[in-house]
Coordinates of C-alpha atoms in Angstrom, one line a residue:
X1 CA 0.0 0.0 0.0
X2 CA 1.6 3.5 -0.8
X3 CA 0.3 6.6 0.8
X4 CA -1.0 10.2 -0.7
X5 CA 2.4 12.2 -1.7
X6 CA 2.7 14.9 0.2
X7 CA 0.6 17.8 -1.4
X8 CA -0.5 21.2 -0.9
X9 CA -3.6 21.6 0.9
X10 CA -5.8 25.0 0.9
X11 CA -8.2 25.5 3.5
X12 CA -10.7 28.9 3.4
X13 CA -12.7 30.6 6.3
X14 CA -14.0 33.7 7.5
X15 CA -13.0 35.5 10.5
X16 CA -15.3 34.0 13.3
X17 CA -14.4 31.5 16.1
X18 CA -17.3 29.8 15.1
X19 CA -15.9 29.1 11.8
X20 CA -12.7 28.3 12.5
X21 CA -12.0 26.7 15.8
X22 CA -13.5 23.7 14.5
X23 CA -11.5 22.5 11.7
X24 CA -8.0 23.4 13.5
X25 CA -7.1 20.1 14.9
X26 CA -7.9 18.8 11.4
X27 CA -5.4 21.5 9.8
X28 CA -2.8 20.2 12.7
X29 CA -3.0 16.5 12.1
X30 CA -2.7 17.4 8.2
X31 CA 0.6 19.6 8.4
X32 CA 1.8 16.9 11.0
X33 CA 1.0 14.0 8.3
X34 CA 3.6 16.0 5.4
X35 CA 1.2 18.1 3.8
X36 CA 1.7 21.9 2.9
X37 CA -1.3 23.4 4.6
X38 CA -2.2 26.9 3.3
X39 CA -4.9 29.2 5.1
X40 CA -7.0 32.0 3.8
X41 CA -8.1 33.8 6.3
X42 CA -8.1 37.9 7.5
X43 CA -5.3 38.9 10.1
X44 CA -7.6 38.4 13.3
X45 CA -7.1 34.4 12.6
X46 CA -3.3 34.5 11.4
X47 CA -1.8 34.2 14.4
X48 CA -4.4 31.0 15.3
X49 CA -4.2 29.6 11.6
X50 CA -0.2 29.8 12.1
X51 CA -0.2 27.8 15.5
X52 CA -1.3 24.3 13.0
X53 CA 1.8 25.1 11.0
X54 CA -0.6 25.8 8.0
X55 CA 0.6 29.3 6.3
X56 CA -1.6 32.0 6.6
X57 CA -2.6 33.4 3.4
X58 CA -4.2 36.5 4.1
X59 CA -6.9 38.4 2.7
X60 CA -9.3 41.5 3.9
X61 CA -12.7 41.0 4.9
X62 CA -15.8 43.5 4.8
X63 CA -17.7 41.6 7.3
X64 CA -17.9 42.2 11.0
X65 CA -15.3 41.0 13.0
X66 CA -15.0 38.5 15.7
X67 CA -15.5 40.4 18.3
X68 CA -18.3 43.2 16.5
X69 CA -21.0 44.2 18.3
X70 CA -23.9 41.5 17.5
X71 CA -26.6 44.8 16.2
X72 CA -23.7 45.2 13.3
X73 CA -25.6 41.7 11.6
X74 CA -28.8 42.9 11.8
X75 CA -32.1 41.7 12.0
X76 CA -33.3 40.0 8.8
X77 CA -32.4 37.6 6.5
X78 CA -31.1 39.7 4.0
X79 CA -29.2 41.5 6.5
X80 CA -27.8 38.2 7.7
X81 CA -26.8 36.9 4.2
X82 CA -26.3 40.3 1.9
X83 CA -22.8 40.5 4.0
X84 CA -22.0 37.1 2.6
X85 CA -21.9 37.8 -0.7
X86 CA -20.2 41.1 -1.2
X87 CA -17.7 40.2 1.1
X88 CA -17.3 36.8 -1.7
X89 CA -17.0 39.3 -4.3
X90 CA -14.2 41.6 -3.0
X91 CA -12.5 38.4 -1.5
X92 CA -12.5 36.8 -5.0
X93 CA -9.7 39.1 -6.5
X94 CA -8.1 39.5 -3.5
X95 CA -7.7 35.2 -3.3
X96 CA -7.1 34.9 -7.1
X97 CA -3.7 36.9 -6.4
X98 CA -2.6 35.6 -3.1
X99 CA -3.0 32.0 -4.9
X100 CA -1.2 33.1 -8.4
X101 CA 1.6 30.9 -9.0
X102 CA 0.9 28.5 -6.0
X103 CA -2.3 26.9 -6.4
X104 CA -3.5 23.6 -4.4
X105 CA -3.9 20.2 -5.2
X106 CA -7.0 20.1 -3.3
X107 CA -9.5 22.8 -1.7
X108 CA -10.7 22.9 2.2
X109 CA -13.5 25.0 3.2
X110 CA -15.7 26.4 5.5
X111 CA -19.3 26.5 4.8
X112 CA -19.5 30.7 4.6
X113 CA -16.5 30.5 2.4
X114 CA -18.2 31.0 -0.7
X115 CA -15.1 32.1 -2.4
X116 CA -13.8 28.4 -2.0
X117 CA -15.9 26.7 -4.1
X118 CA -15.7 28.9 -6.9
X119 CA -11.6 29.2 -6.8
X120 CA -11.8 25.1 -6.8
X121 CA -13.7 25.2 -10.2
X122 CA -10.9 27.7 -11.4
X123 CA -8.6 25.6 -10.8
X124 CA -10.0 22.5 -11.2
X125 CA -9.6 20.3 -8.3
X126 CA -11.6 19.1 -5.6
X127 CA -13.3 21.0 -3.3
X128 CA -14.5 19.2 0.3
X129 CA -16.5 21.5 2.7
X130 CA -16.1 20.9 6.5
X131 CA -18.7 21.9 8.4
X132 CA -19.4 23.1 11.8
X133 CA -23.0 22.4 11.9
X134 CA -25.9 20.8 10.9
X135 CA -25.9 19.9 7.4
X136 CA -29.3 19.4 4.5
X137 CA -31.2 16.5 4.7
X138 CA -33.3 15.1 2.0
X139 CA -36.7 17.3 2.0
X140 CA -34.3 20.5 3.6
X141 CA -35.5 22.7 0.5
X142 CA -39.2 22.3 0.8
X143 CA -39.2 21.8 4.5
X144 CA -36.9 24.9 5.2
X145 CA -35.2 26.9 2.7
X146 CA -38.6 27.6 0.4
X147 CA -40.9 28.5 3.6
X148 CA -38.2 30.8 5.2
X149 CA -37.3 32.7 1.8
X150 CA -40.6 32.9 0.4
X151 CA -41.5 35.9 1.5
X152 CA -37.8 37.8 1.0
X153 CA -37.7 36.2 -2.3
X154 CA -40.9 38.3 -3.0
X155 CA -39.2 41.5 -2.4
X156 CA -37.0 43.7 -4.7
X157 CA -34.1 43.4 -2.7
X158 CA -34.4 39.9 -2.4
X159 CA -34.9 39.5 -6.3
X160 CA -31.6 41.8 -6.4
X161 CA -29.7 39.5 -3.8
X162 CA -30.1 36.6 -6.1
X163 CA -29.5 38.2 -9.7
X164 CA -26.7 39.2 -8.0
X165 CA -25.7 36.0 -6.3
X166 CA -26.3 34.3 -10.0
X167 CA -24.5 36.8 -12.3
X168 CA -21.1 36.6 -9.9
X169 CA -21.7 32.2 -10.6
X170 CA -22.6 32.7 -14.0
X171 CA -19.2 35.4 -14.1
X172 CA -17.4 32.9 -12.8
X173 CA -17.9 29.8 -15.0
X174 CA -20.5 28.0 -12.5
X175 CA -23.5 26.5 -13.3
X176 CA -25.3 26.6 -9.7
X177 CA -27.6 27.9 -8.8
X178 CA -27.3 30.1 -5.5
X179 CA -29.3 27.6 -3.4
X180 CA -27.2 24.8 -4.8
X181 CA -24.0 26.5 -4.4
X182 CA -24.6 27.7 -1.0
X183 CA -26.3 24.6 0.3
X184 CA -25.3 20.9 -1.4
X185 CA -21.4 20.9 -1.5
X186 CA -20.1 17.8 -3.4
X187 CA -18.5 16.5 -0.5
X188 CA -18.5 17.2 3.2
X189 CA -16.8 16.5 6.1
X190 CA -18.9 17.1 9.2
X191 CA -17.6 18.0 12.3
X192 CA -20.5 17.5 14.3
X193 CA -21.7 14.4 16.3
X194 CA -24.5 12.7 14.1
X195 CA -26.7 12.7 17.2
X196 CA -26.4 16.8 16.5
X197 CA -27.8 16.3 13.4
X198 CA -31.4 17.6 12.7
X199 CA -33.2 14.5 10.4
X200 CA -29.5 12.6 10.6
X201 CA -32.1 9.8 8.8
X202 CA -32.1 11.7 6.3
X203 CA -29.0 12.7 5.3
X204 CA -27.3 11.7 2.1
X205 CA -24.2 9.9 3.7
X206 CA -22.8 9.5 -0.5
X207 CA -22.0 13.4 0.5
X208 CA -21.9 14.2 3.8
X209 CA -19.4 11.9 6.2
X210 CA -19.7 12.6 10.4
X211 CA -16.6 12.4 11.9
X212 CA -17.8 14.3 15.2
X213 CA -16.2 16.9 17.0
X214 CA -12.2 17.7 16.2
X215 CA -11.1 18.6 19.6
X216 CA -7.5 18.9 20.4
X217 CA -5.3 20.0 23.6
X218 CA -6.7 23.0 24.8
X219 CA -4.3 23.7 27.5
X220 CA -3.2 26.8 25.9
X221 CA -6.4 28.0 26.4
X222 CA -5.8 28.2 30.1
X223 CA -7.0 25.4 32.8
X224 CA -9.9 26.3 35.3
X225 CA -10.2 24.8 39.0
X226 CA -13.5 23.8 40.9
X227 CA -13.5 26.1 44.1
X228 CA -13.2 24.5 47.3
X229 CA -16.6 23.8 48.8
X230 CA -18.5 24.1 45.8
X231 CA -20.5 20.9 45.2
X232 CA -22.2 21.7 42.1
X233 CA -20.5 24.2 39.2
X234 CA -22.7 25.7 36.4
X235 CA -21.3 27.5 33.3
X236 CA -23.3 29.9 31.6
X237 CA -22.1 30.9 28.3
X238 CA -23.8 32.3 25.2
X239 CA -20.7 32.2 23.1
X240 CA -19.0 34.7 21.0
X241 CA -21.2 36.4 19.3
X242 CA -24.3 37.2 20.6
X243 CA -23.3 38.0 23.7
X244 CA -24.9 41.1 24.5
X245 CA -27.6 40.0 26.9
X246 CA -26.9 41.9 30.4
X247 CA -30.9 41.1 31.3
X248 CA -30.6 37.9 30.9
X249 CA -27.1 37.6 32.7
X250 CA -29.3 39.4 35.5
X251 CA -31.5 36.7 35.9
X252 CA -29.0 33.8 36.3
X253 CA -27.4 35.6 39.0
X254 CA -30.7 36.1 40.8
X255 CA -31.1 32.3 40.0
X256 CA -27.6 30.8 40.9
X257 CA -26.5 34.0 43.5
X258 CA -26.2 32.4 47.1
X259 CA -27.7 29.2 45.9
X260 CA -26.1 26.9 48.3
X261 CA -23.3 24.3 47.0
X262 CA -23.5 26.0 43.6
X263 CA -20.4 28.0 42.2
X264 CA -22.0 29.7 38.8
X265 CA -19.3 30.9 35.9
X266 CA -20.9 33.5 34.3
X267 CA -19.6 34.2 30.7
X268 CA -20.4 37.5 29.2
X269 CA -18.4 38.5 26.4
X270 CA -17.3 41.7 25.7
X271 CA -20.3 44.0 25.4
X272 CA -21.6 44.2 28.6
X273 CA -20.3 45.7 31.7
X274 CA -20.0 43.9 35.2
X275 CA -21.3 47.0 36.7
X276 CA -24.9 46.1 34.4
X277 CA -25.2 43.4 37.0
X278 CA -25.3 44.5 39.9
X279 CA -23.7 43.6 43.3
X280 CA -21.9 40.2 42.7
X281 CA -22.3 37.0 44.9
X282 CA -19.7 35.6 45.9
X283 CA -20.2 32.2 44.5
X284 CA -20.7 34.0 41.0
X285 CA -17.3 34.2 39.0
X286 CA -18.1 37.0 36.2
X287 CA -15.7 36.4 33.2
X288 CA -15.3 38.2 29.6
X289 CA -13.8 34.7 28.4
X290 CA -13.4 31.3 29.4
X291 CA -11.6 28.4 28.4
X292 CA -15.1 26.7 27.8
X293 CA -13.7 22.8 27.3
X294 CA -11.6 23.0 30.5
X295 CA -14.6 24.2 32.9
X296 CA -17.4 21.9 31.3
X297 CA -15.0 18.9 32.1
X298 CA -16.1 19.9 35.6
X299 CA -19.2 20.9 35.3
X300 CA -22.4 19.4 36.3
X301 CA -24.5 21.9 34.3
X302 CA -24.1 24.4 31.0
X303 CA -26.7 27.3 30.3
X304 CA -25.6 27.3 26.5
X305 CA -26.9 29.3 23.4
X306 CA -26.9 26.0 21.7
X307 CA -24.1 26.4 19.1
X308 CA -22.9 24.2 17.6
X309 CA -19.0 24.1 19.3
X310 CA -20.7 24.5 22.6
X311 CA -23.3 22.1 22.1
X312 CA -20.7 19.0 20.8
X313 CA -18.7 20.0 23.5
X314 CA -21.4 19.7 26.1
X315 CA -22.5 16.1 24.8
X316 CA -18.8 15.5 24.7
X317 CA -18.1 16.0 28.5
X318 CA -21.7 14.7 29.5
X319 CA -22.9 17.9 30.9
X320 CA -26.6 18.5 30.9
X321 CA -27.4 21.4 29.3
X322 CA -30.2 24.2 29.2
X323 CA -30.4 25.4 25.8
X324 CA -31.0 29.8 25.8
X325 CA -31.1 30.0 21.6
X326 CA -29.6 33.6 20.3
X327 CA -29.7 33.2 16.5
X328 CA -29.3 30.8 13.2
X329 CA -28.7 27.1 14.0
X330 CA -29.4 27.5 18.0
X331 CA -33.0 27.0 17.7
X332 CA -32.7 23.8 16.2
X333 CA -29.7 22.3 18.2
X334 CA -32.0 23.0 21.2
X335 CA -34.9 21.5 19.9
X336 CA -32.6 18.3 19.0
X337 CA -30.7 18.5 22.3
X338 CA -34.0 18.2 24.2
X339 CA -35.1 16.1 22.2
X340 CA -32.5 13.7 23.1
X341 CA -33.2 14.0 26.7
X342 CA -30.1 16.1 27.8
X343 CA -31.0 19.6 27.6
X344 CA -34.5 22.0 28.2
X345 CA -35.0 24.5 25.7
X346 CA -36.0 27.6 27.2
X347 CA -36.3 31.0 24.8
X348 CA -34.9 34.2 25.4
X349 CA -37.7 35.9 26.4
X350 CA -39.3 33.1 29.1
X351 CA -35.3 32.7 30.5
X352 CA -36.6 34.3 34.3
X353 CA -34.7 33.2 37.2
X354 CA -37.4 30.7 38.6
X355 CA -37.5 29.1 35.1
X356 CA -33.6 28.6 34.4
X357 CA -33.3 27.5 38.1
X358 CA -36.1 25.0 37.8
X359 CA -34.6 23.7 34.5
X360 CA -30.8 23.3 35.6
X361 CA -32.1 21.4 39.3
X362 CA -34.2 19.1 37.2
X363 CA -31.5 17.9 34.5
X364 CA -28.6 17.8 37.0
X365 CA -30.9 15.5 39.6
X366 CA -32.4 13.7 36.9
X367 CA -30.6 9.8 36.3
X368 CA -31.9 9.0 32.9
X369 CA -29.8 12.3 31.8
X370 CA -26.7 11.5 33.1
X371 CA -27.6 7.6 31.7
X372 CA -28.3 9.5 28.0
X373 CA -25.5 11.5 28.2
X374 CA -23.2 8.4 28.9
X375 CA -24.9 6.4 25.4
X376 CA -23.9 9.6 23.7
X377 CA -20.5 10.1 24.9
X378 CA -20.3 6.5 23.7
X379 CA -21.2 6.7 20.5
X380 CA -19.4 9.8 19.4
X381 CA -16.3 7.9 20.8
X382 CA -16.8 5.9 17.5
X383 CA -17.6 8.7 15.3
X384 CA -13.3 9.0 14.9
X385 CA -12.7 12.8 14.5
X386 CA -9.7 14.3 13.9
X387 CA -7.9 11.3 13.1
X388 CA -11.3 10.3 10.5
X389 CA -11.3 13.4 9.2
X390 CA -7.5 13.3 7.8
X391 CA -8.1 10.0 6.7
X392 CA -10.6 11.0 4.5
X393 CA -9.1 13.6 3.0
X394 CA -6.1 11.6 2.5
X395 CA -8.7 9.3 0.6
X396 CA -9.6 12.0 -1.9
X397 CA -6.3 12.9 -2.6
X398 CA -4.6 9.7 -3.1
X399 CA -8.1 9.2 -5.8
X400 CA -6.9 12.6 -7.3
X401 CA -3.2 11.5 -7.9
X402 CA -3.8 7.7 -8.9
X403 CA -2.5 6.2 -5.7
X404 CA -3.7 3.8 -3.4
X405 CA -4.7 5.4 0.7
X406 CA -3.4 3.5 3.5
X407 CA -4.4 6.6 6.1
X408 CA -1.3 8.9 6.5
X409 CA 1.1 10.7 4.4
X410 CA 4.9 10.1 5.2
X411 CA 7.1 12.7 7.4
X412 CA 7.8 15.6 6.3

């Protein structure tokens, strides 16, 4: 059996933790298998990208940036997905360039990386999408995509977004259409546990491969220590994003404040101020940031926005969770989550103390969690992440150069 020469790999994301955290350890294991990793991404990432020992290719992005105020998204659909594309458009040039004279043997990419796809058919290799989230199922169009655009769609600005969206394809020599291009990648890696998966029934497994969550060592992320005398340890977190929820954070203090036994971590980002919330108990640690992975490993309970990172990493640790939805894919993880028994779905605007306390005290006394949580941990043990997900993609390339794969690449 021979191995996959060494090649040059290019992976593509945007500048959001959300989008890139996942697929590092994937990146990693490549570079450490031979490979020449190469990673587009704006300068907030390069110093993170460069850590793998992939080579930062960088590029400038109109979109917000990690760490934007959430408003800067807006409020619609258009507003969510207008950014998208222009920022695709400017990128475009920008990537053609940085890639002039040093083009891949195979394309990596982020789902919002619609840039990716487009450079792959320029070039004319494969492209494999790895994603951090759910992926379409078979019935996805009629069942989601038509009933949620059918009313933008009806609007000039949605008529605009989509000639627009079509004429930079069509430009391009692609014939997708936008919900095609945007939605059904050839191939896909997904770096979710099935049991994440909305419909996983459903889905076409000829295109979309779970490998489950890529997690590394995170130790450089910091490390975290259960106080002394605290019996019970919640995390509350709503990510990185959409973070600016002082109310809320309000109400889990009233909820967790001088709750005997409990020590709460409370999350909350960068756009709110300690001072919104009032006097602090002392069994209430406020934090802007936390190293998430090393704190749930000692946690018995997670208030969560139900993203996709902290969701898999939740299930991974077995830490019953109380699912507080923000925006996007969070309202369906939660709905999943609690539908496997693990997790309460409670929306934004029900989230009073009495309710969050109520939920947490149920789950983390509840034994057919803790015994649903163990089946899970179980089965995404066999999902094979980081290690699958290399293997894989050492599969497509030894197709692409004629060679058989036996599942790593010599040395560098």
């Amino acid at each position: 059996m021979t191995t996959p020469r060494p090649a040059h790999i290019a992976m593509f994301s945007i500048a959001a933790h959300g989008h890139v955290n996942p697929s590092l350890e994937v990146i990693r294991e490549l570079v450490s298998r031979g490979h020449r990793v190469t990673y587009a991404i704006p300068p907030a990432f390069a110093e993170k990208v460069a850590e793998t020992g992939a080579e930062p290719k960088l590029w400038q992005s109109t979109l917000p940036g990690p760490d934007a105020d959430p408003e800067a998204w807006g409020s619609t659909l258009l507003d969510n997905v207008e950014p998208f594309l222009t920022d695709a458009i400017q990128a475009l040039p920008q990537l053609i360039e940085a890639y002039e004279g040093d083009e891949p043997d195979l394309v990596l990419h982020d789902t919002a990386s619609y840039p990716a796809r487009v450079l792959a058919h320029r070039w004319g290799v494969k492209a494999i999408s790895l994603s951090p989230h759910m992926v379409a199922w078979d019935g996805y169009e009629e069942e989601v995509a038509e009933p949620m655009w059918a009313e933008p769609k009806k609007t000039e600005r949605g008529k605009a977004y989509y000639a627009r969206f079509q004429a930079w394809l069509d430009e391009n020599g692609n014939d997708l259409d936008p919900d095609s291009f945007g939605g059904r990648p050839d191939r896909s890696l997904v770096l979710i546990p099935k049991a994440l998966q909305w419909n996983a029934d459903r889905v076409d497994e000829n295109r979309y491969t779970f490998v489950g969550a890529c997690q590394g060592d995170r130790s450089a992320q910091g490390d975290w220590q259960r106080p002394a005398g605290a019996d019970k340890v919640l995390l509350v977190s709503l990510g990185s994003a959409f973070t600016k929820q002082p109310g809320f954070y309000r109400e889990c203090v009233k909820a967790f404040g001088h709750l005997p036994g409990w020590h709460m971590v409370l999350q909350i980002g960068r756009h709110v101020d300690p001072a919104e919330l009032g006097q602090i108990p002392a069994n209430v640690e406020v934090r802007n940031w936390v190293p998430q992975l090393a704190i749930l490993k000692q946690a018995d309970a997670f208030i969560t926005h139900a993203g996709a990172g902290g969701s898999q990493e939740g299930l991974a640790t077995g830490t019953p969770m109380v699912c507080v939805p923000q925006a996007a894919d969070q309202f369906g993880n939660a709905d999943v989550l609690q539908s496997l028994g693990v997790a309460r779905h409670v929306p934004t605007d029900e989230a009073t103390a009495e309710t969050l306390r109520e939920a947490v005290l149920s789950l983390v006394d509840d034994p057919e969690v803790a015994h649903r949580l163990k089946e899970i941990q179980e089965g995404m043990a066999g999902e094979g992440g980081t290690q699958r997900a290399a293997d894989l993609i050492e599969a497509e390339l030894a197709a692409a150069q004629g060679t058989p794969n036996s599942g790593s690449a010599p040395q560098a």
